[in-house]
XYZ file of C-alpha atoms in Angstrom:
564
model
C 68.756 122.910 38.819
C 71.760 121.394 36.458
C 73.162 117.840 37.187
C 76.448 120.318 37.348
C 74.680 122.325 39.858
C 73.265 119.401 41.735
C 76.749 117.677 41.783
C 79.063 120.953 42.758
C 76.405 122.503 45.348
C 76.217 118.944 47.124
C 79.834 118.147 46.672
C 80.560 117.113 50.406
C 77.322 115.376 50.959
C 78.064 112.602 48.241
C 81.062 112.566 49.420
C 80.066 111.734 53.136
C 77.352 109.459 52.233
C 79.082 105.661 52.642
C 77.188 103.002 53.823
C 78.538 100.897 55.988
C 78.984 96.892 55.507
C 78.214 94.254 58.306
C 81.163 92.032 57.358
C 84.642 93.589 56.903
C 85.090 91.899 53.656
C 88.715 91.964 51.595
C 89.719 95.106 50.053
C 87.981 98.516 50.313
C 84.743 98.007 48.346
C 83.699 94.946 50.111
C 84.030 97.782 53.893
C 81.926 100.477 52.298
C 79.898 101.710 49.597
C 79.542 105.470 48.174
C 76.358 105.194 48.535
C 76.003 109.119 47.566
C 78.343 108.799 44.483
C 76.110 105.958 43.597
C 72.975 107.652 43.762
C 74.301 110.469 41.989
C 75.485 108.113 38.826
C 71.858 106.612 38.920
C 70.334 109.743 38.946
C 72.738 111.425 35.794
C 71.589 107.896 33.962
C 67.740 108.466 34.944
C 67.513 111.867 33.590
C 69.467 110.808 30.292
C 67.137 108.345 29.470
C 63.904 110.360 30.264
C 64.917 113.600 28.261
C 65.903 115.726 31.522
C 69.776 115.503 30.912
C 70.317 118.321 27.642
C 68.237 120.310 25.806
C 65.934 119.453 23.365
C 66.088 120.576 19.572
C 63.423 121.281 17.335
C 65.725 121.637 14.490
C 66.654 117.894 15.112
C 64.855 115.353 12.497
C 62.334 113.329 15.020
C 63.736 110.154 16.346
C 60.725 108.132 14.349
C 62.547 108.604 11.152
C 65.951 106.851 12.543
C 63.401 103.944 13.119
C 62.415 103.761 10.308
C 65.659 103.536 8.699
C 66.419 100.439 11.301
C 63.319 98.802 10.262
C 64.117 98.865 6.670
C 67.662 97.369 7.349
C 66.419 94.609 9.604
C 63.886 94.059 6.048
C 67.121 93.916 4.298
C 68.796 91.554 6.191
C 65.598 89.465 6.781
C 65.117 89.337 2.785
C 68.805 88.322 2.087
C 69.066 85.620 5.023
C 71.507 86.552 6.946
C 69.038 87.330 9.627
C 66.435 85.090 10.904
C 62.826 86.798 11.329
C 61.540 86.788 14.643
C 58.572 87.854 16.889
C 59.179 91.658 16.978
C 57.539 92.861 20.330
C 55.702 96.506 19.662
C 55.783 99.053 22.226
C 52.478 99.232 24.004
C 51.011 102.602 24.568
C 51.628 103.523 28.281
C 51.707 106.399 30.879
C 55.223 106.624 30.062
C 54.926 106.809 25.901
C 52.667 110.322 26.958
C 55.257 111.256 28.978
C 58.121 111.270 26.196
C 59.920 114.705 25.457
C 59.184 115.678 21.572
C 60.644 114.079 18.943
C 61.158 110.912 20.925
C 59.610 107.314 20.363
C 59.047 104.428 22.435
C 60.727 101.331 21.250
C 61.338 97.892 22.421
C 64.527 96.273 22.016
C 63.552 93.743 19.549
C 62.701 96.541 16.836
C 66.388 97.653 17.966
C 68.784 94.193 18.496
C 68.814 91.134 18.472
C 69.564 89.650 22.203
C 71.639 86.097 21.200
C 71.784 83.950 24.616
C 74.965 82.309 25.379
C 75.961 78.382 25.011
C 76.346 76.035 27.870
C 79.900 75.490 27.699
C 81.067 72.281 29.639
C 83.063 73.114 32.876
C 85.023 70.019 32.903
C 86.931 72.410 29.765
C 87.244 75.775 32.038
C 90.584 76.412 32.950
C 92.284 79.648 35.121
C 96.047 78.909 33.715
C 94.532 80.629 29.882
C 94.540 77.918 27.649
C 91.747 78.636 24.823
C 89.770 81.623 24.919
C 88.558 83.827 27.476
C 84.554 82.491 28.546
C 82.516 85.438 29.760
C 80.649 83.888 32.968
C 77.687 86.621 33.968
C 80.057 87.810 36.983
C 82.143 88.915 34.349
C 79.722 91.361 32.831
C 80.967 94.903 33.681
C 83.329 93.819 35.916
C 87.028 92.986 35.912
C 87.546 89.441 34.548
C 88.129 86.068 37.152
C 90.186 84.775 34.288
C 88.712 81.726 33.472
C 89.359 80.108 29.836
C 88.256 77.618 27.872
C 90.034 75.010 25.758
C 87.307 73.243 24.171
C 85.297 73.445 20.809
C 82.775 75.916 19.977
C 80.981 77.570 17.363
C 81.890 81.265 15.874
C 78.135 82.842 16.419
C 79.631 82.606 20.180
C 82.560 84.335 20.301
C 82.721 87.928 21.179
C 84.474 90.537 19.939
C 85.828 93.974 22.157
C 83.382 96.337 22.242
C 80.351 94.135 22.145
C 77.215 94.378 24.224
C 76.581 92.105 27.276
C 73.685 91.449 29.317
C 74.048 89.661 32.690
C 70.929 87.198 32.858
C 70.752 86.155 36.990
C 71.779 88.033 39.635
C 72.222 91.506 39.345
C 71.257 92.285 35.926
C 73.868 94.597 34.459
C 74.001 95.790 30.376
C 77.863 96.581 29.691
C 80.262 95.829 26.851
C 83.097 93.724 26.326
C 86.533 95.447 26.568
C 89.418 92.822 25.726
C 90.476 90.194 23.697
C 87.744 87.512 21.577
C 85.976 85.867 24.282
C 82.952 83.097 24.501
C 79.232 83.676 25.555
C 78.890 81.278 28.212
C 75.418 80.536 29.557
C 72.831 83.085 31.131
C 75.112 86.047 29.375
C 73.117 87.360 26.257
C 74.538 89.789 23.676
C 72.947 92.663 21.907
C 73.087 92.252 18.472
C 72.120 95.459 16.855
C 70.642 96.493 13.551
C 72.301 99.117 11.533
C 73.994 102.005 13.059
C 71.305 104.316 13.322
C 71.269 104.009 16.630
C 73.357 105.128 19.507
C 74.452 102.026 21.766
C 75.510 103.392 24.387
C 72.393 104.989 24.729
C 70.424 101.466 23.945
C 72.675 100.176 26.529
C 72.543 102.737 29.786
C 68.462 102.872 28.695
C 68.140 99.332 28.861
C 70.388 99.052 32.036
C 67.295 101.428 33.827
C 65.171 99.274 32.509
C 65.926 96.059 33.776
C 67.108 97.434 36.994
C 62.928 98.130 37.698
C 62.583 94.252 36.862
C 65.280 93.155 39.733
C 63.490 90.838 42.472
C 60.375 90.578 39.935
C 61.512 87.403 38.037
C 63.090 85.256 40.582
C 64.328 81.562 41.804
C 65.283 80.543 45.253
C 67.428 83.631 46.342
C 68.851 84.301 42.690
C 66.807 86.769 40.276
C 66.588 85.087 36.542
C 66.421 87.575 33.338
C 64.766 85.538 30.351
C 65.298 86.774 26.844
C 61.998 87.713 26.159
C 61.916 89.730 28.581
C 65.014 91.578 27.304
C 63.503 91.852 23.771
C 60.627 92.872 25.069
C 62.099 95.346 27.477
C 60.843 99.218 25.784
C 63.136 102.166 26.261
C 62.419 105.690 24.931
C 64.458 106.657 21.425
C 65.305 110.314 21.170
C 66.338 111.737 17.857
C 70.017 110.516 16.915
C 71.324 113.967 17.696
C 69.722 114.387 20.695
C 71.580 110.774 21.595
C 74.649 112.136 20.563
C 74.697 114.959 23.260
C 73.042 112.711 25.581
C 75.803 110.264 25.545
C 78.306 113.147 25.299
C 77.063 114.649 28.519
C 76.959 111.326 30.299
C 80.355 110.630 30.112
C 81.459 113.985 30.927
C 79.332 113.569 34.373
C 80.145 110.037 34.917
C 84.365 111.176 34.346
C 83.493 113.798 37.189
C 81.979 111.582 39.149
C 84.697 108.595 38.829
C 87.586 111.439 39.625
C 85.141 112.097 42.769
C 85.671 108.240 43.575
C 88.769 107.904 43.212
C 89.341 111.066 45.739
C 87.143 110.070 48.079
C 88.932 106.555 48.353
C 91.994 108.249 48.765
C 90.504 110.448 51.578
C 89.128 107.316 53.393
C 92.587 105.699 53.412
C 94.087 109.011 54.234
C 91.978 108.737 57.331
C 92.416 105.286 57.974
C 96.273 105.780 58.074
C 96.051 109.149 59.755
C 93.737 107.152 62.231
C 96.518 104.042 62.874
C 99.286 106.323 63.269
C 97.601 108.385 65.936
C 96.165 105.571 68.056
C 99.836 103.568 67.889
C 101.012 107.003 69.852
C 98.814 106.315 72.744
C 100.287 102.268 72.702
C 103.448 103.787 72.681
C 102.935 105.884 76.010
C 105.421 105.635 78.531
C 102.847 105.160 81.545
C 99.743 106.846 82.233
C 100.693 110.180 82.645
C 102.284 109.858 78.826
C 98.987 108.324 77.721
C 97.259 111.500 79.264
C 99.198 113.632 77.561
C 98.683 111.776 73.893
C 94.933 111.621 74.684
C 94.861 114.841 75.264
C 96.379 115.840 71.582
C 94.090 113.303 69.882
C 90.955 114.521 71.688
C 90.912 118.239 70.067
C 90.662 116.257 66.614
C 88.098 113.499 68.531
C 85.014 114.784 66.181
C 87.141 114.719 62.439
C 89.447 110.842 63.495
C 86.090 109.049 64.719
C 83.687 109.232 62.332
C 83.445 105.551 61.304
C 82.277 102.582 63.122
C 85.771 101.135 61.889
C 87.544 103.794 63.722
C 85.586 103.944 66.815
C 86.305 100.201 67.394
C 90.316 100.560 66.980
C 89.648 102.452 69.076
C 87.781 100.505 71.548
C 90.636 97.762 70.935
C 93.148 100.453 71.637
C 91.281 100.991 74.808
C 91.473 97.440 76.249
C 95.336 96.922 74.826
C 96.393 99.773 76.876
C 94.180 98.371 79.864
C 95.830 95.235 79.930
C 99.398 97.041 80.085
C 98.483 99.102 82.526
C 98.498 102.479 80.456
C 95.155 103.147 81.673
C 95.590 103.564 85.526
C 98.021 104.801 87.540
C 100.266 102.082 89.493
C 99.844 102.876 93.516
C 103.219 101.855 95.107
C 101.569 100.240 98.399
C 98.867 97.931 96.289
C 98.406 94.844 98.017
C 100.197 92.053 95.710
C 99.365 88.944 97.625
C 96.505 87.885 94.702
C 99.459 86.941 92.926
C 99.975 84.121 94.977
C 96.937 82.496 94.294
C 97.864 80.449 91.489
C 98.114 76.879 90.608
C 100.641 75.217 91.514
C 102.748 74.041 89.055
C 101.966 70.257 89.711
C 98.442 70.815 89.754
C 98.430 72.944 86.301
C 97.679 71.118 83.412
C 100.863 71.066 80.318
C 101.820 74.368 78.481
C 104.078 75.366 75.987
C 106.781 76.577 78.422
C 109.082 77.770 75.483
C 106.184 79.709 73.857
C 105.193 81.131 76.861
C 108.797 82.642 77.758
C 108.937 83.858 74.328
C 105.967 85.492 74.063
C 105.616 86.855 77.895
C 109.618 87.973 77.752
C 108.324 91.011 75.224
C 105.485 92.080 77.568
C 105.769 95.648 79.073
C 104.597 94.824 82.318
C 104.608 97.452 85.056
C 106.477 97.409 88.174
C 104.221 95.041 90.868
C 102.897 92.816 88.118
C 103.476 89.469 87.151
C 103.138 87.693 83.980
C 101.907 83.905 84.099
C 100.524 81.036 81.981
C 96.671 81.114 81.463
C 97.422 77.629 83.356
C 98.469 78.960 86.773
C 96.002 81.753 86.726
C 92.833 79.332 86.201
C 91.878 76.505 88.236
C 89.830 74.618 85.300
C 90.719 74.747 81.600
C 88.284 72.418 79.859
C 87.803 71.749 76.012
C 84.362 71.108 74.870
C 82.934 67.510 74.066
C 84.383 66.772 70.292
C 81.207 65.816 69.622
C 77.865 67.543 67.552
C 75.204 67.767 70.224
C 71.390 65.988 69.330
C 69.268 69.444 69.373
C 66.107 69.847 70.834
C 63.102 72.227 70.805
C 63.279 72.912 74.293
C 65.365 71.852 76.911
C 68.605 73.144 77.986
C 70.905 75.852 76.746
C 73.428 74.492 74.716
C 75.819 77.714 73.107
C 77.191 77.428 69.777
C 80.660 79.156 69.232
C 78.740 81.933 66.954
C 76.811 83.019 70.315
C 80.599 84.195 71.965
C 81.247 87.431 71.248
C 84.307 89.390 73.057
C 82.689 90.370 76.115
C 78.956 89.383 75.551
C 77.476 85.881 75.554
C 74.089 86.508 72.868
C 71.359 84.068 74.174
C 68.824 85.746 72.300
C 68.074 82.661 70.018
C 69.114 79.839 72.450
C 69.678 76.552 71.253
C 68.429 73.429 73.050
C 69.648 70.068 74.138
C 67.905 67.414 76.207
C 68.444 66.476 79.869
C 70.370 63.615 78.920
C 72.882 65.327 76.463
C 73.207 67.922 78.665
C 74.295 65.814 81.515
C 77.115 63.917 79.048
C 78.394 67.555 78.176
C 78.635 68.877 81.271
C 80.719 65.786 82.671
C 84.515 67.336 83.396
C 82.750 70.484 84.627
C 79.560 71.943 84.662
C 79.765 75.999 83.683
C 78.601 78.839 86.402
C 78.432 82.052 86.755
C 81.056 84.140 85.248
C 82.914 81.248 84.035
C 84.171 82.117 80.628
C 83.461 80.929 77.371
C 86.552 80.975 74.774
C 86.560 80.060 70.928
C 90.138 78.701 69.975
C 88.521 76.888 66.799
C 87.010 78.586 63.445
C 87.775 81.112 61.233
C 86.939 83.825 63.824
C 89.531 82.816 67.304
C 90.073 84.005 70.469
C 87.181 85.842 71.571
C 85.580 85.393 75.315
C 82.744 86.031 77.256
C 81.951 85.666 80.650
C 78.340 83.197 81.254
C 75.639 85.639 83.183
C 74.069 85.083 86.321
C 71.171 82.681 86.595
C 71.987 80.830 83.286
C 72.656 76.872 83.102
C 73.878 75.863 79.718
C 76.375 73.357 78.545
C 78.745 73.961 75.556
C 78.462 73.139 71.767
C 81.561 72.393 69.597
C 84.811 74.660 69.174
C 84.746 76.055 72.570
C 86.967 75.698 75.587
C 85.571 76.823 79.168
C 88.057 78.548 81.623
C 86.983 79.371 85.275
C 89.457 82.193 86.571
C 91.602 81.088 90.230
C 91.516 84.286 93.343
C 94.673 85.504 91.398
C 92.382 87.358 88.476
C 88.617 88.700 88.316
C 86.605 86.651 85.766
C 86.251 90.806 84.073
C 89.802 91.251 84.047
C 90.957 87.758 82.128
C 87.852 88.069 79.812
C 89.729 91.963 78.926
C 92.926 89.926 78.471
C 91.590 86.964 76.679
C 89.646 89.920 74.207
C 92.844 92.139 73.505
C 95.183 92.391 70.611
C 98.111 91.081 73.343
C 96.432 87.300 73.396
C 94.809 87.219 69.535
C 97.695 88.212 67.846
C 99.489 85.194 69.473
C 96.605 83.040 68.792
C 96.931 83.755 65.444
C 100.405 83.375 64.898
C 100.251 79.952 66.743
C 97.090 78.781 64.296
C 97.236 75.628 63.155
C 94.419 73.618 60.529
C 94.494 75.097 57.699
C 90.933 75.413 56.107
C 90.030 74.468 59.856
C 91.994 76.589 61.786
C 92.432 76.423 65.617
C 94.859 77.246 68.453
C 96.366 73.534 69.716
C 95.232 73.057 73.784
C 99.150 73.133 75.032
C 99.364 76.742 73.363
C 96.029 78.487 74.690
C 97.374 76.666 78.832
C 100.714 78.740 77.553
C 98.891 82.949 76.871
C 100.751 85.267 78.737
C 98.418 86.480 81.000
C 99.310 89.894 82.935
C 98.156 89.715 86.887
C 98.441 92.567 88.169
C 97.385 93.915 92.399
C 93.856 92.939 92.615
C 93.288 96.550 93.614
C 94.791 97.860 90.330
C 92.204 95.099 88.285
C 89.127 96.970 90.018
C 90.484 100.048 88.557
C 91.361 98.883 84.990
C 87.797 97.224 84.608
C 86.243 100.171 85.962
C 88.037 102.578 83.388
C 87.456 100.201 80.851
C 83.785 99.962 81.263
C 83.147 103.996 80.925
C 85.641 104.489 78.256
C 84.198 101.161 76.307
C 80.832 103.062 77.435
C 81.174 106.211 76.019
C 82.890 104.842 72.767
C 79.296 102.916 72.199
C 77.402 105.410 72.288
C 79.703 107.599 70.119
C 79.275 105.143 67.844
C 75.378 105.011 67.878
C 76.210 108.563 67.169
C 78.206 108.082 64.259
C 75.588 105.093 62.858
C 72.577 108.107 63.108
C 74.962 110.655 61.115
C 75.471 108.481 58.803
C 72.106 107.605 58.477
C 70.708 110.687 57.892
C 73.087 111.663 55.503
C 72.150 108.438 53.304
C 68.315 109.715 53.517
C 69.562 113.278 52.505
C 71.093 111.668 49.933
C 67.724 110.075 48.861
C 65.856 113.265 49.421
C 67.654 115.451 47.229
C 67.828 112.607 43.870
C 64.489 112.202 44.249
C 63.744 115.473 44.101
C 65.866 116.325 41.077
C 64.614 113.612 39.474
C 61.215 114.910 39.588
């Protein structure tokens, strides 16, 4: 089968093939990879390189003759000084030199280029406002320049010239050239010099690139892999005739153009989605009551399988969900609900200071239904405590003491506890000790205002950045952790953020979120619904995580089996 074939018979599978990040990351690429347009680039440069791309040519003079024309021209060169003689690495004969198509040779880059290493520029020179030239830093090999300069001296053997060969020497190793203005070869950035013209760089270069690519994790320091030059000179790549390069590179960028156009479509399709996605779930925060919310649920959910197909989706969602929950779009309102919960709340001399004017602001835009109240997170709790500001002593064993990564919105993860000893845990616990279904609450760091509720049967005591709240009869500990978890309270925590590079919400503006309270009967019901909607949207999403899966493995099937 054709790469053409391969690419138009499999169109929607590289397409669908994105893997999934952890971390949301800033701007598209950091959310998702095309992890099937990927493969399908890899696979085009594979088969170039080993002779599976085009045709060969008998007609076409054999591609030991071009090497011989190199070899005499690095002679040349050698012989008039203006190039320094070297170890030249020869190819060792290997299971892949029988393997060659005819008319090929196996090469290694040294008979080829010269790889120069880059200069260890001072950084007390760099500067990002442009002064002096442009210094190539490796993550600026083949990709879009951080704009950092330098003003200093240098030497011409290191500056660079558009259209130059680069090397990337820790990291991810990555062969591309220079497209731009005269630049500087910083350190652990090597350039290919070549010999002659003879040769087809491009070629060298996307040969080479395979190359290296087998040697990531191989050569490596700490967490960071380390390229030496030797082993780029040494690095052998297989040399078809120049004519056969020719088409080679030809037919490369013809595929890679295709698949680049397929890129940029499938972006657009994500967004498309992801627009398509926000404008449809805004509907169902726009419903009337729950009857209107039926309704717009009801219009979505023909279209359920084609809008939720990514985990980013499912959790809007999810957050959707709990928004409407906590507005009381998710249950019906039952005129004869008993209301007197609302009148267990703390009085207002016992309640500790609030914002007042940030509550009224905030709680005047809140849709609440009829039979509902609106109060400060003050009245509605009975204890509002901030952590010690202290960093506890840890122990091996002992007792729990949570860190603020171990809150997640609705799920405290004691999986990896960490310990304290009796006596630390005593001098945390000393303005209240936490129980059951108490709840914990971040309102420091650069993730805020997420809660969860502290399981039965669990003693711990908290670490820094967290605030413990303990719910009055007025509000289950379920409902205010739904509250204290929805887009209602973290939007306002945001926009109240104070800190800077240390941002948290101040004490007198968490007493002050506008908490909803509605009929204790009506809070049974919205937890309730919650739960099996929040339930089912789970296990959609293992659903989604599996498809996905397997399509990445399809993806892997079907390149590995064109590439033989």
């Amino acid at each position: 089968m054709s790469v053409d074939t391969l690419l138009t018979d499999h169109l929607d599978l590289w397409t669908a093939a994105i893997a999934r990040k952890s971390s949301a990351g800033r701007g598209r690429s950091k959310k998702f990879g095309l992890y099937g347009i990927d493969k399908l680039r890899a696979l085009i440069l594979d088969l170039a390189v080993r002779g599976k791309l085009v045709a060969q040519d008998s007609s076409d003079e054999h591609a030991s003759a071009a090497m011989a024309r190199v070899t005499e021209a690095k002679r040349r060169l050698i012989q008039s000084g203006q190039m320094r003689k070297a170890d030249q690495s020869i190819p060792k004969r290997n299971e892949r030199s029988a393997v060659l198509p005819g008319g090929w040779v196996l090469a290694t880059i040294s008979q080829i280029a010269t790889p120069q290493p880059g200069f260890a520029f001072k950084s007390n020179e760099f500067n990002e406002v442009g002064l002096g030239l442009p210094i190539i830093r490796i993550r600026d090999v083949g990709q879009p320049f951080t704009g950092t300069y330098y003003a200093g001296e240098y030497r011409d053997e290191f500056v660079v010239r558009d259209g130059d060969y680069l090397v990337s020497m820790d990291g991810e190793f990555r062969v591309a050239t220079w497209t731009g203005p005269s630049a500087l070869l910083n350190q652990r950035v090597a350039r290919l010099v070549f010999i002659g013209d003879e040769i087809e760089k491009s070629f060298v270069a996307m040969a080479l690139q395979i190359e290296l690519s087998n040697l990531q994790g191989v050569k490596a320091y700490t967490t960071v892999d380390h390229l030496s030059g030797r082993q780029i000179a040494e690095a052998q790549i297989g040399i078809p005739p120049i004519a056969e390069q020719k088409r080679i590179v030809a037919k490369v960028d013809e595929l890679m153009a295709l698949c680049d156009r397929l890129e940029a479509w499938t972006f657009g399709a994500i967004e498309a989605h992801r627009l398509l996605v926000v404008e449809l779930l805004a509907t169902l925060i726009a419903s009337g009551d729950a009857d209107d919310m039926a309704d717009n649920w009801a219009r979505i959910q023909v279209h359920f399988d084609m809008l939720f197909v990514t985990d980013d989706s499912v959790d809007q969602l999810k957050q959707i969900i709990l928004q409407m929950a906590i507005m009381g779009k998710l249950s019906r309102q039952i005129e004869g609900d008993d209301r007197s919960n609302q009148d267990d709340l703390r009085l207002d001399d016992q309640a500790e200071p609030f914002d007042l004017k940030s509550f009224r602001a905030r709680a005047r835009v809140f849709p609440a239904p009829k039979g509902w109240a609106v109060q400060p997170l003050s009245r509605v709790c009975s204890n509002i405590v901030d952590c010690p500001h202290t960093t506890p002593k840890w122990t091996v064993e002992g007792y729990i003491c949570v860190k603020s990564d171990q809150v997640k919105p609705g799920f405290l993860d004691l999986t990896s506890p960490n310990f304290v000893s009796e006596e630390t845990f005593a001098e945390r616990i000393e303005r209240l000790q936490p129980q059951e279904n108490d709840i914990l609450f971040k309102r420091e760091g650069g993730i805020l205002g997420v809660a969860a509720r502290i399981p039965s049967n669990v003693r711990l005591c908290l670490g820094q950045r967290l605030m413990l709240i303990r719910a009055t009869k007025a509000l289950l500990p379920e409902f205010l952790e739904l509250v204290l978890n929805s887009k209602w309270i973290t939007d306002f925590a945001l926009e109240k953020t104070t800190g800077g590079a240390a941002p948290r919400v101040n004490m007198a503006i968490v007493r002050a979120f506008p908490i909803p309270v509605p009929p204790m009967s009506e809070q049974v019901r919205i937890i309730s619904k919650v739960f099996e909607l929040t339930a089912l949207c789970d296990a959609y999403k293992e659903a989604v995580k599996e498809a996905d899966s397997q399509k990445l493995r399809l993806a892997d099937s079907i390149v590995a089996k064109a590439a033989g």
